[in-house]
Amino acid sequence: GAVVSQHPSWVICKSGTSVKIECRSLDFQATTMFWYRQFPKQSLMLMATSNEGSKATYEQGVEKDKFLINHASLTLSTLTVTSAHPEDSSFYICSASPPRVMRETQYFGPGTRLLVL
Amino acid sequence: GQQLNQSPQSMFIQEGEDVSMNCTSSSIFNTWLWYKQDPGEGPVLLIALYKAGELTSNGRLTAQFGITRKDSFLNISASIPSDVGIYFCAGRETSGSRLTFGEGTQLTVNP
């Protein structure tokens, strides 16, 4: 199956600093990647859709200036949490879809645990 | 917006028992996906369904795409301790649209 990686797997930072999370599709090219956030014992919440070569599409209620997304290549999307605060502590997961017109699916990365102190 | 109801929320079973969970949607979906998530990990795709009525197996797992296109179920036969985890259904209304996730089913298997 398709493989998606994330880096780092966990990060601890001080309040007010920025954190960058990378998402890579290792064995396929992805024109679209997705960023989710998951709080303990809850389901995945879509934050934004990352489009290669164009601006990301953010879900309602997600601040685009706080969660900067850059999809610079067909295998890499980055999420930068700017001026992080304790309430941004969460599990961030990316996903990507191999280019299949009729049988789309999404493969997820292993997630990044962010703790803001 | 669309809603996806997944049930049950949790299950406590004995090793060897069969398990069934399901999802229902307020909208018609053209894709149903079932994932398993272990603690601290990303969801792993178990089964993908693309056609109403489709029945697909993956080892001890079987999932079906409901003929109304508004529901799907996942069955696990002869459960084992490593089946423990959270199972999520996810559906997509149209090609290229976002996935909607269920709230998850927490499965506990007692040896």
Short mmCIF file of C-alpha atoms in Angstrom, two decimals:
data_model
loop_
_atom_site.label_atom_id
_atom_site.label_comp_id
_atom_site.label_asym_id
_atom_site.label_seq_id
_atom_site.Cartn_x
_atom_site.Cartn_y
_atom_site.Cartn_z
CA GLY A 1 0.00 0.00 0.00
CA ALA A 2 0.90 3.65 -0.22
CA VAL A 3 3.20 5.02 2.47
CA VAL A 4 2.96 8.43 4.08
CA SER A 5 5.53 9.65 6.57
CA GLN A 6 5.52 12.53 9.03
CA HIS A 7 8.31 14.30 10.81
CA PRO A 8 8.77 14.85 13.66
CA SER A 9 6.77 12.18 15.44
CA TRP A 10 6.57 14.34 18.53
CA VAL A 11 7.62 17.83 19.51
CA ILE A 12 7.60 19.89 22.69
CA CYS A 13 7.90 23.63 22.36
CA LYS A 14 7.52 26.78 24.39
CA SER A 15 4.48 28.98 24.04
CA GLY A 16 4.97 31.60 21.37
CA THR A 17 7.32 29.59 19.18
CA SER A 18 6.55 28.14 15.76
CA VAL A 19 6.63 24.48 14.87
CA LYS A 20 6.88 22.94 11.42
CA ILE A 21 5.55 19.47 10.64
CA GLU A 22 6.41 17.68 7.41
CA CYS A 23 4.25 15.19 5.54
CA ARG A 24 5.71 13.13 2.74
CA SER A 25 4.25 10.60 0.34
CA LEU A 26 7.07 8.10 -0.08
CA ASP A 27 6.02 5.98 -3.02
CA PHE A 28 3.52 8.08 -4.92
CA GLN A 29 2.88 11.62 -5.96
CA ALA A 30 0.04 13.47 -4.31
CA THR A 31 -1.43 16.63 -5.74
CA THR A 32 -3.62 16.83 -2.67
CA MET A 33 -2.76 16.21 0.95
CA PHE A 34 -4.92 16.69 4.01
CA TRP A 35 -4.15 17.89 7.51
CA TYR A 36 -6.18 16.68 10.47
CA ARG A 37 -6.14 17.37 14.17
CA GLN A 38 -7.22 14.85 16.75
CA PHE A 39 -7.88 15.47 20.43
CA PRO A 40 -7.84 12.61 22.95
CA LYS A 41 -10.71 10.18 22.58
CA GLN A 42 -12.12 12.09 19.63
CA SER A 43 -12.37 11.54 15.93
CA LEU A 44 -10.24 13.20 13.27
CA MET A 45 -11.08 16.78 12.43
CA LEU A 46 -10.09 18.05 9.01
CA MET A 47 -8.18 21.30 9.25
CA ALA A 48 -7.24 21.98 5.66
CA THR A 49 -6.70 20.56 2.23
CA SER A 50 -3.26 21.16 0.82
CA ASN A 51 -2.99 21.59 -2.93
CA GLU A 52 0.32 21.36 -4.75
CA GLY A 53 1.20 24.67 -6.35
CA SER A 54 -1.74 26.59 -4.97
CA LYS A 55 -3.18 27.87 -1.73
CA ALA A 56 -4.55 25.51 0.84
CA THR A 57 -8.26 25.31 1.52
CA TYR A 58 -9.06 25.73 5.19
CA GLU A 59 -12.06 24.39 7.03
CA GLN A 60 -14.39 26.75 8.79
CA GLY A 61 -12.97 27.90 12.10
CA VAL A 62 -9.34 27.07 11.26
CA GLU A 63 -7.11 30.16 11.23
CA LYS A 64 -5.06 30.17 8.05
CA ASP A 65 -2.56 32.66 9.47
CA LYS A 66 -1.93 30.43 12.45
CA PHE A 67 -1.71 27.13 10.60
CA LEU A 68 0.44 27.81 7.55
CA ILE A 69 0.41 25.14 4.89
CA ASN A 70 2.89 24.85 2.06
CA HIS A 71 2.60 22.12 -0.57
CA ALA A 72 5.84 22.78 -2.38
CA SER A 73 6.14 19.54 -4.30
CA LEU A 74 4.10 16.49 -5.25
CA THR A 75 5.52 14.55 -2.32
CA LEU A 76 5.80 17.12 0.45
CA SER A 77 3.39 19.27 2.41
CA THR A 78 4.29 21.19 5.55
CA LEU A 79 2.13 22.51 8.35
CA THR A 80 3.58 25.31 10.47
CA VAL A 81 1.87 26.13 13.73
CA THR A 82 2.80 29.76 14.31
CA SER A 83 3.00 31.34 17.75
CA ALA A 84 1.90 28.11 19.34
CA HIS A 85 -0.11 28.16 22.56
CA PRO A 86 -1.00 25.37 24.97
CA GLU A 87 -4.44 24.99 23.39
CA ASP A 88 -2.69 24.03 20.14
CA SER A 89 -1.37 20.90 21.83
CA SER A 90 -2.85 18.01 19.90
CA PHE A 91 -2.14 15.10 17.59
CA TYR A 92 -1.68 16.30 14.02
CA ILE A 93 -2.09 13.77 11.23
CA CYS A 94 -1.67 14.19 7.50
CA SER A 95 -3.01 12.04 4.71
CA ALA A 96 -2.57 11.78 0.98
CA SER A 97 -4.39 10.16 -1.89
CA PRO A 98 -2.65 8.30 -4.70
CA PRO A 99 -3.89 9.55 -8.08
CA ARG A 100 -6.73 7.15 -8.88
CA VAL A 101 -9.70 8.74 -10.54
CA MET A 102 -12.28 6.07 -9.81
CA ARG A 103 -11.04 4.50 -6.59
CA GLU A 104 -9.82 7.25 -4.36
CA THR A 105 -8.65 6.51 -0.91
CA GLN A 106 -6.56 8.23 1.71
CA TYR A 107 -3.48 6.93 3.44
CA PHE A 108 -2.47 8.47 6.72
CA GLY A 109 0.87 9.34 8.20
CA PRO A 110 1.82 8.17 11.69
CA GLY A 111 0.94 11.51 13.25
CA THR A 112 2.84 14.19 15.15
CA ARG A 113 2.21 14.77 18.82
CA LEU A 114 2.58 18.47 19.68
CA LEU A 115 2.87 19.65 23.26
CA VAL A 116 3.07 23.37 23.85
CA LEU A 117 4.25 24.38 27.31
CA GLY B 1 -23.58 19.45 6.98
CA GLN B 2 -23.44 15.73 6.56
CA GLN B 3 -23.47 13.52 9.62
CA LEU B 4 -21.96 10.13 10.12
CA ASN B 5 -23.17 8.03 13.02
CA GLN B 6 -20.96 5.17 14.09
CA SER B 7 -22.01 2.53 16.58
CA PRO B 8 -21.36 1.18 19.01
CA GLN B 9 -19.05 3.69 20.69
CA SER B 10 -17.25 0.92 22.52
CA MET B 11 -17.22 -2.84 22.76
CA PHE B 12 -15.78 -5.21 25.33
CA ILE B 13 -15.55 -8.77 24.07
CA GLN B 14 -13.82 -12.04 24.78
CA GLU B 15 -11.10 -13.35 22.53
CA GLY B 16 -12.59 -15.53 19.84
CA GLU B 17 -15.88 -13.67 19.60
CA ASP B 18 -17.11 -11.99 16.45
CA VAL B 19 -17.57 -8.23 16.31
CA SER B 20 -19.83 -6.03 14.24
CA MET B 21 -19.92 -2.25 13.96
CA ASN B 22 -21.69 0.04 11.55
CA CYS B 23 -21.98 3.55 10.23
CA THR B 24 -24.94 5.40 8.84
CA SER B 25 -24.94 8.64 6.94
CA SER B 26 -27.45 11.38 6.31
CA SER B 27 -26.07 11.64 2.78
CA ILE B 28 -25.39 9.24 -0.06
CA PHE B 29 -21.75 8.24 -0.25
CA ASN B 30 -19.80 6.89 -3.20
CA THR B 31 -16.92 5.64 -1.07
CA TRP B 32 -16.73 4.00 2.33
CA LEU B 33 -13.41 3.43 4.07
CA TRP B 34 -12.68 1.58 7.29
CA TYR B 35 -9.59 2.41 9.36
CA LYS B 36 -8.02 1.12 12.56
CA GLN B 37 -6.07 3.42 14.83
CA ASP B 38 -3.72 2.26 17.57
CA PRO B 39 -2.79 4.65 20.40
CA GLY B 40 -0.34 7.31 19.27
CA GLU B 41 -0.48 6.19 15.65
CA GLY B 42 -2.17 7.35 12.49
CA PRO B 43 -5.18 5.45 11.12
CA VAL B 44 -4.38 2.43 8.98
CA LEU B 45 -6.64 1.58 6.08
CA LEU B 46 -8.37 -1.77 6.49
CA ILE B 47 -10.93 -1.95 3.72
CA ALA B 48 -12.09 0.37 0.94
CA LEU B 49 -15.54 0.09 -0.67
CA TYR B 50 -16.55 1.86 -3.86
CA LYS B 51 -19.81 0.29 -5.03
CA ALA B 52 -23.23 -0.13 -3.46
CA GLY B 53 -23.67 -3.71 -2.29
CA GLU B 54 -19.95 -4.42 -2.45
CA LEU B 55 -18.75 -6.95 0.10
CA THR B 56 -15.00 -7.05 0.67
CA SER B 57 -12.84 -9.13 2.98
CA ASN B 58 -9.38 -8.60 4.36
CA GLY B 59 -8.41 -11.63 6.39
CA ARG B 60 -10.80 -11.88 9.33
CA LEU B 61 -12.35 -8.53 8.44
CA THR B 62 -15.36 -8.13 6.19
CA ALA B 63 -17.04 -4.88 5.24
CA GLN B 64 -20.04 -4.07 3.12
CA PHE B 65 -21.23 -0.98 1.29
CA GLY B 66 -24.95 -0.72 1.96
CA ILE B 67 -27.27 -0.80 -1.03
CA THR B 68 -28.86 2.48 0.02
CA ARG B 69 -25.35 3.99 -0.12
CA LYS B 70 -26.01 5.51 3.29
CA ASP B 71 -24.53 2.82 5.47
CA SER B 72 -21.68 0.39 5.88
CA PHE B 73 -20.71 -2.27 8.36
CA LEU B 74 -17.49 -3.91 9.44
CA ASN B 75 -17.32 -7.40 10.89
CA ILE B 76 -14.35 -8.96 12.63
CA SER B 77 -14.44 -12.70 13.08
CA ALA B 78 -12.67 -14.71 15.77
CA SER B 79 -11.23 -11.65 17.49
CA ILE B 80 -7.71 -11.71 18.92
CA PRO B 81 -6.01 -9.39 21.42
CA SER B 82 -4.22 -7.41 18.70
CA ASP B 83 -7.60 -6.35 17.31
CA VAL B 84 -7.76 -3.87 20.19
CA GLY B 85 -7.93 -0.31 18.97
CA ILE B 86 -10.27 2.33 17.62
CA TYR B 87 -12.06 1.61 14.37
CA PHE B 88 -13.23 4.51 12.24
CA CYS B 89 -15.50 4.55 9.27
CA ALA B 90 -15.12 7.32 6.74
CA GLY B 91 -17.20 8.24 3.74
CA ARG B 92 -16.97 10.47 0.73
CA GLU B 93 -19.96 11.94 -1.11
CA THR B 94 -18.39 12.64 -4.45
CA SER B 95 -15.07 12.14 -6.17
CA GLY B 96 -12.47 14.54 -4.84
CA SER B 97 -14.52 15.70 -1.88
CA ARG B 98 -13.36 15.50 1.70
CA LEU B 99 -13.79 12.46 3.90
CA THR B 100 -16.26 12.54 6.75
CA PHE B 101 -15.28 10.41 9.73
CA GLY B 102 -17.38 8.56 12.22
CA GLU B 103 -16.74 9.03 15.93
CA GLY B 104 -15.00 5.69 16.21
CA THR B 105 -15.62 2.38 17.94
CA GLN B 106 -13.25 1.51 20.77
CA LEU B 107 -12.71 -2.24 20.77
CA THR B 108 -11.35 -4.08 23.80
CA VAL B 109 -10.61 -7.79 23.55
CA ASN B 110 -10.14 -9.73 26.75
CA PRO B 111 -7.81 -12.71 26.43
#
